[in-house]
mmCIF file of C-alpha atoms in Angstrom:
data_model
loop_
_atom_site.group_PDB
_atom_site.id
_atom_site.type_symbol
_atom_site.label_atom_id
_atom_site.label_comp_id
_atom_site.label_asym_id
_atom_site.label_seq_id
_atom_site.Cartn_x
_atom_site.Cartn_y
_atom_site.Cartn_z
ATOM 1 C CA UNK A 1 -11.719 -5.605 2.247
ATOM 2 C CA UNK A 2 -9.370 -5.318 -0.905
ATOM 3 C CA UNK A 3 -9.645 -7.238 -3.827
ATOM 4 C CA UNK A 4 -6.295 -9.101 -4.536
ATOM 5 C CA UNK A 5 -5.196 -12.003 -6.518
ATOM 6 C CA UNK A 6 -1.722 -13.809 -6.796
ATOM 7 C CA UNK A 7 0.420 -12.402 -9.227
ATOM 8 C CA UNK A 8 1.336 -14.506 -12.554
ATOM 9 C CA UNK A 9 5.016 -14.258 -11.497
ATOM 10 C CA UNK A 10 6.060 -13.911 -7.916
ATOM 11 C CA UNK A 11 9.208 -11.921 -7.010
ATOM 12 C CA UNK A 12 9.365 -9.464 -9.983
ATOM 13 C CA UNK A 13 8.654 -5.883 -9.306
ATOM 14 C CA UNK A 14 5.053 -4.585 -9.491
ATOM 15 C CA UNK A 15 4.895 -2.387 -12.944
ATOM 16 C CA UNK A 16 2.637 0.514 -11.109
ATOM 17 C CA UNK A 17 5.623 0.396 -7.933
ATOM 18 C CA UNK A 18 8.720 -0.369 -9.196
ATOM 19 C CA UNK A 19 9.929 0.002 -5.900
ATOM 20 C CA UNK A 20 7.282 -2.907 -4.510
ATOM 21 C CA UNK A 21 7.931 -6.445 -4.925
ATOM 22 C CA UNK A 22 4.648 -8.624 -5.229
ATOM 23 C CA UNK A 23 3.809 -10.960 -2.342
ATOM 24 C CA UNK A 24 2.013 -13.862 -2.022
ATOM 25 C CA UNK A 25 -1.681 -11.905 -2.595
ATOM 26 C CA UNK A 26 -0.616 -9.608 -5.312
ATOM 27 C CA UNK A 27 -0.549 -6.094 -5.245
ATOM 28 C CA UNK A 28 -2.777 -4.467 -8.115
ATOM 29 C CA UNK A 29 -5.190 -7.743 -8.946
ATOM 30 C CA UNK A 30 -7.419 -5.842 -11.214
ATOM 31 C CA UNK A 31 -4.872 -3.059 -12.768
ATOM 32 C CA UNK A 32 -2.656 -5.964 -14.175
ATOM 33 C CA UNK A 33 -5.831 -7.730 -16.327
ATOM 34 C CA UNK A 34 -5.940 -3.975 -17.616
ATOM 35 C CA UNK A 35 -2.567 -3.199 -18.249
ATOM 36 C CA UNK A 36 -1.975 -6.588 -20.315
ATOM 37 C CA UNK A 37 -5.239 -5.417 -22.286
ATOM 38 C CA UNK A 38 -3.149 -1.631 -22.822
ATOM 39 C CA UNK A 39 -6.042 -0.424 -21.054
ATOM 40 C CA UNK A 40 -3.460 2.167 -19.294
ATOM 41 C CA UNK A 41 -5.306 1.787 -15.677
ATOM 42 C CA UNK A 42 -4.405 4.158 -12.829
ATOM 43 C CA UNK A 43 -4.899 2.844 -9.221
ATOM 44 C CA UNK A 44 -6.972 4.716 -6.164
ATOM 45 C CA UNK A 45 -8.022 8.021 -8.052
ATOM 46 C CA UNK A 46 -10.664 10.971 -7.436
ATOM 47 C CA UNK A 47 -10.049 11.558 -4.173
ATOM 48 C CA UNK A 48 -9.024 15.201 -3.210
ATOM 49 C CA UNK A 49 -10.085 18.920 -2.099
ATOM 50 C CA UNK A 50 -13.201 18.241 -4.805
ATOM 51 C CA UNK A 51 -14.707 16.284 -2.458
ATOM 52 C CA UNK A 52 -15.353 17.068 1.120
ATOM 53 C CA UNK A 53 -16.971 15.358 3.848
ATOM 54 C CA UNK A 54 -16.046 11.785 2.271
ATOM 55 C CA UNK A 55 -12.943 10.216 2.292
ATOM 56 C CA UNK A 56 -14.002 7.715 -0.598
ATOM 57 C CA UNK A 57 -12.786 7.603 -3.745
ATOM 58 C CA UNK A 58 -14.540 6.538 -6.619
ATOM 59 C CA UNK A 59 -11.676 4.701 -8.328
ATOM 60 C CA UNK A 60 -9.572 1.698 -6.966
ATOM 61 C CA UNK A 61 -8.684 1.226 -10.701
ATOM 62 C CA UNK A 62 -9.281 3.934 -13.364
ATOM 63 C CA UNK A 63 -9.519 2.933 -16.749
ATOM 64 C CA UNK A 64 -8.637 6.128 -18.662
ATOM 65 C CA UNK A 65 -9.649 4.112 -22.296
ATOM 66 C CA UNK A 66 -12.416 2.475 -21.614
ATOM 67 C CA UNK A 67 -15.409 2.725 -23.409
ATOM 68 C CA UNK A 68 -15.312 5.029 -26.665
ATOM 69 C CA UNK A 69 -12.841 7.018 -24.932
ATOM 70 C CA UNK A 70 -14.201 7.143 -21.882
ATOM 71 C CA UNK A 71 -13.022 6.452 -18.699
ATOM 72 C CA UNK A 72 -14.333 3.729 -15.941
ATOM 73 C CA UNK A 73 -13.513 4.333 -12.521
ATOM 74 C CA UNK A 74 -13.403 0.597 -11.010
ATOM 75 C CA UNK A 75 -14.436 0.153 -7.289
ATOM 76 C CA UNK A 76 -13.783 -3.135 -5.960
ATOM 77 C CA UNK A 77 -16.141 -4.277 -2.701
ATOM 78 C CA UNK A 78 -16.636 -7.061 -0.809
ATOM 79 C CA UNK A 79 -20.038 -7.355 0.458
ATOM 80 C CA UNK A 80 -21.116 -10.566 2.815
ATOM 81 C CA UNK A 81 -24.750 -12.149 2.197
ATOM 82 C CA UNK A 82 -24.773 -12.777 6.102
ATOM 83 C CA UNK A 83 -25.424 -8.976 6.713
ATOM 84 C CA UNK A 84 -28.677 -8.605 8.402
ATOM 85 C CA UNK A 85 -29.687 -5.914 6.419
ATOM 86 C CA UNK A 86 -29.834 -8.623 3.182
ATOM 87 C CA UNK A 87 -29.472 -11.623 4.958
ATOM 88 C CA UNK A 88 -33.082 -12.878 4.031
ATOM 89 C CA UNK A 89 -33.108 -11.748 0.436
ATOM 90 C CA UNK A 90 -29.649 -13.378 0.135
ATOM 91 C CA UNK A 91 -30.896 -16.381 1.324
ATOM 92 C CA UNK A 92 -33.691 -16.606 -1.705
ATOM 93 C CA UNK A 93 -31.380 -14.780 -4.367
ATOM 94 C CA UNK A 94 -28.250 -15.294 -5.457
ATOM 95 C CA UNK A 95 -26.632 -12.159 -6.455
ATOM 96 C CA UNK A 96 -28.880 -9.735 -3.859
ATOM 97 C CA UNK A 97 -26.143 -8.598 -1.515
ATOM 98 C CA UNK A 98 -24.009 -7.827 -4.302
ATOM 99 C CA UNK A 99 -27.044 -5.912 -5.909
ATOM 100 C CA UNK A 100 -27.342 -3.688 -3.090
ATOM 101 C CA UNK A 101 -23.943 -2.880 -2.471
ATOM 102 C CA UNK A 102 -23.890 -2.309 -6.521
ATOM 103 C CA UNK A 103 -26.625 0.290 -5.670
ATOM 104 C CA UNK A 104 -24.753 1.492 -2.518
ATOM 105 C CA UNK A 105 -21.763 2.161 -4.534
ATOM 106 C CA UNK A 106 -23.500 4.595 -7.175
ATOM 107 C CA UNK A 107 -25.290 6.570 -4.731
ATOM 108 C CA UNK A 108 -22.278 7.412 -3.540
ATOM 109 C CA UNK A 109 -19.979 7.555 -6.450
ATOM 110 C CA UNK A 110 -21.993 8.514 -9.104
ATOM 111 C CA UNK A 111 -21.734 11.909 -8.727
ATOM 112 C CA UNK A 112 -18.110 12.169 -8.208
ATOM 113 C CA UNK A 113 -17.805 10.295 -11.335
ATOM 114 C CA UNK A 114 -19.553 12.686 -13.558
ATOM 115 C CA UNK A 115 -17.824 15.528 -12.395
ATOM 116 C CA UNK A 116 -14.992 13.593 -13.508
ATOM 117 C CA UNK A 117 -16.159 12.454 -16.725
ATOM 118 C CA UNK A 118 -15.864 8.863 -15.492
ATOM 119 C CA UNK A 119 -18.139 5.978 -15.680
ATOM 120 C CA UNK A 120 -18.894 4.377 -12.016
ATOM 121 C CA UNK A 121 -18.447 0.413 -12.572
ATOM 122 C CA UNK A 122 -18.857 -0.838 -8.797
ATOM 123 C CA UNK A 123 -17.002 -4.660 -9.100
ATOM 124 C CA UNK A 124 -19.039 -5.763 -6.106
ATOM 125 C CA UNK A 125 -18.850 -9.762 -5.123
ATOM 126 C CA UNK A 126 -20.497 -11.533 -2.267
ATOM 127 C CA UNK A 127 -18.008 -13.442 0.232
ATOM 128 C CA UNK A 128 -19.022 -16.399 -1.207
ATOM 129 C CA UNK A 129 -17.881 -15.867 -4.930
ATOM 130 C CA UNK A 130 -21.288 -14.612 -6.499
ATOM 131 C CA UNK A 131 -19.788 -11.345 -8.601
ATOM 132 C CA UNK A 132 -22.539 -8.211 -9.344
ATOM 133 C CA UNK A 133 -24.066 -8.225 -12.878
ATOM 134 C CA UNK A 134 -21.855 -4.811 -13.160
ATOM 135 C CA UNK A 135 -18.850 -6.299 -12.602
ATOM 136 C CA UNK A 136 -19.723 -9.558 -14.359
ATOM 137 C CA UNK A 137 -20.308 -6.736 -17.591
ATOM 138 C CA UNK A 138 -17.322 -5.059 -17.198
ATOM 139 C CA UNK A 139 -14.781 -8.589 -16.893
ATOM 140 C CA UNK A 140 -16.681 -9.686 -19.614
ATOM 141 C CA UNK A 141 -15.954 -6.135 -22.134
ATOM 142 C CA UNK A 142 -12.228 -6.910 -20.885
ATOM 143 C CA UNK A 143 -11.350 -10.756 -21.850
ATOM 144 C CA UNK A 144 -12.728 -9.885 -24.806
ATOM 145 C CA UNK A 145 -10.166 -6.992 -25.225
ATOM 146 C CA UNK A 146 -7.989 -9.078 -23.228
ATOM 147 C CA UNK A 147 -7.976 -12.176 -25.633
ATOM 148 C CA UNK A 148 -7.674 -10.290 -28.842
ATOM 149 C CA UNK A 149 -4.642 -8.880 -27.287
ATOM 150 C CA UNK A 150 -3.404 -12.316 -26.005
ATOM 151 C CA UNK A 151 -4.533 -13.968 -29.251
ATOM 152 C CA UNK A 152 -6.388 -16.305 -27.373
ATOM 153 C CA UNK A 153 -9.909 -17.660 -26.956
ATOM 154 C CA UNK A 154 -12.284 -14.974 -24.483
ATOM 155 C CA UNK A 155 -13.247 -18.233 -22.986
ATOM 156 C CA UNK A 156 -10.065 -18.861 -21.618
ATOM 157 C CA UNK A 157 -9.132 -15.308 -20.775
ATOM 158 C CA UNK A 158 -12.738 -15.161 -18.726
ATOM 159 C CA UNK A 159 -11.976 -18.185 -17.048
ATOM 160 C CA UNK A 160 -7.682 -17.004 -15.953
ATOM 161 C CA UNK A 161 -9.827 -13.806 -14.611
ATOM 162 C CA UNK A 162 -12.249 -15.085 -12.476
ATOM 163 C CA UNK A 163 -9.600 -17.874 -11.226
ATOM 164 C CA UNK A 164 -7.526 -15.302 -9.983
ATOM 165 C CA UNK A 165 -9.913 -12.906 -8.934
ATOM 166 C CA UNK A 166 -12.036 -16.158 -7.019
ATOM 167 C CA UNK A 167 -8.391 -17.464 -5.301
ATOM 168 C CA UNK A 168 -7.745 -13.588 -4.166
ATOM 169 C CA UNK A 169 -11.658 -14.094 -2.588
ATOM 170 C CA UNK A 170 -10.973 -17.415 -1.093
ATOM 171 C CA UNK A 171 -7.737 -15.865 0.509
ATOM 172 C CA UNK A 172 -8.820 -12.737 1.880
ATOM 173 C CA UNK A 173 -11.976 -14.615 3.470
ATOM 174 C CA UNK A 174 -9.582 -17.205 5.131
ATOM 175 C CA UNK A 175 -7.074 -14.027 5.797
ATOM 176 C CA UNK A 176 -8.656 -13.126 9.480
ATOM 177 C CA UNK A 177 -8.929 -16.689 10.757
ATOM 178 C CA UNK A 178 -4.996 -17.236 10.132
ATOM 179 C CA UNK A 179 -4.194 -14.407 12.044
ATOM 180 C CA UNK A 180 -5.589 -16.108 15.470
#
């Protein structure tokens, strides 16, 4: 299930798509946070003849200057604590389903990523809002680019991200029930 979040002004043109106007949901959630930080993010990279057998790629978002020069490939999941698989440990620990799909993510995209010189930063969060420590890590390392940029407080900035990032949630979890 994609990530999305409502765009800060509806009706302009996306600035990854010029041709694409953004809807309701958004287009490019967590590229925008990253472009307004000059982060210069790339969206859905790494797939390609490199890797066969998978049709995964480890970037939704690629961060080409992330961390001292360094670039993050971002992959965005939704994982649901009702799984039976985690469905007990998810009752007792908040943060468990999103742990394992964390863990999911960089057994499959770790490797990929270093053959890339990329860092894998799986932004995993469980249907009901509770965000991986990863991606909890890596929000936090961009308000705080984010607000110097914005000359604002990272408090603030933290708390626009995970607003828009938690309203994208709420509306792709109510997204299947409105299509009855």
């Amino acid at each position: 299930m994609p990530v999305r979040i409502i765009p800060v002004v509806q009706g302009q043109s996306c600035p990854h798509c010029p041709s694409f106007v953004l809807d309701d949901f958004g287009h490019h959630s967590l590229s925008y946070f990253c472009q307004r930080a000059c982060l210069g993010p790339c969206l859905e990279m790494g797939c390609g003849a490199r890797f066969t057998n998978s049709q995964s790629r480890p970037a939704d978002v690629l961060v080409p200057n992330w961390d001292l020069g360094k670039p993050a490939a971002f992959d965005l999941s939704v994982t649901s604590t009702l799984h039976p698989s985690v469905l007990l440990e998810a009752s007792m620990t908040a943060g468990s389903a999103a742990l394992v799909a964390e863990n999911r993510k960089h057994k499959y995209n770790d490797r990929k990523c270093e053959e890339l010189g990329w860092v894998c930063i799986p932004l995993v969060v469980e249907t009901y809002g509770c965000w991986g420590t990863a991606a909890v890590a890596a929000f936090s390392k961009l308000a705080g680019r984010l607000s110097t940029r914005l000359k604002q407080p990272k408090s603030k900035t933290i708390f626009g991200i995970y607003s828009r990032l938690g309203l994208a949630l709420v509306r792709a979890n109510c997204e299947p029930s409105c299509l009855d």
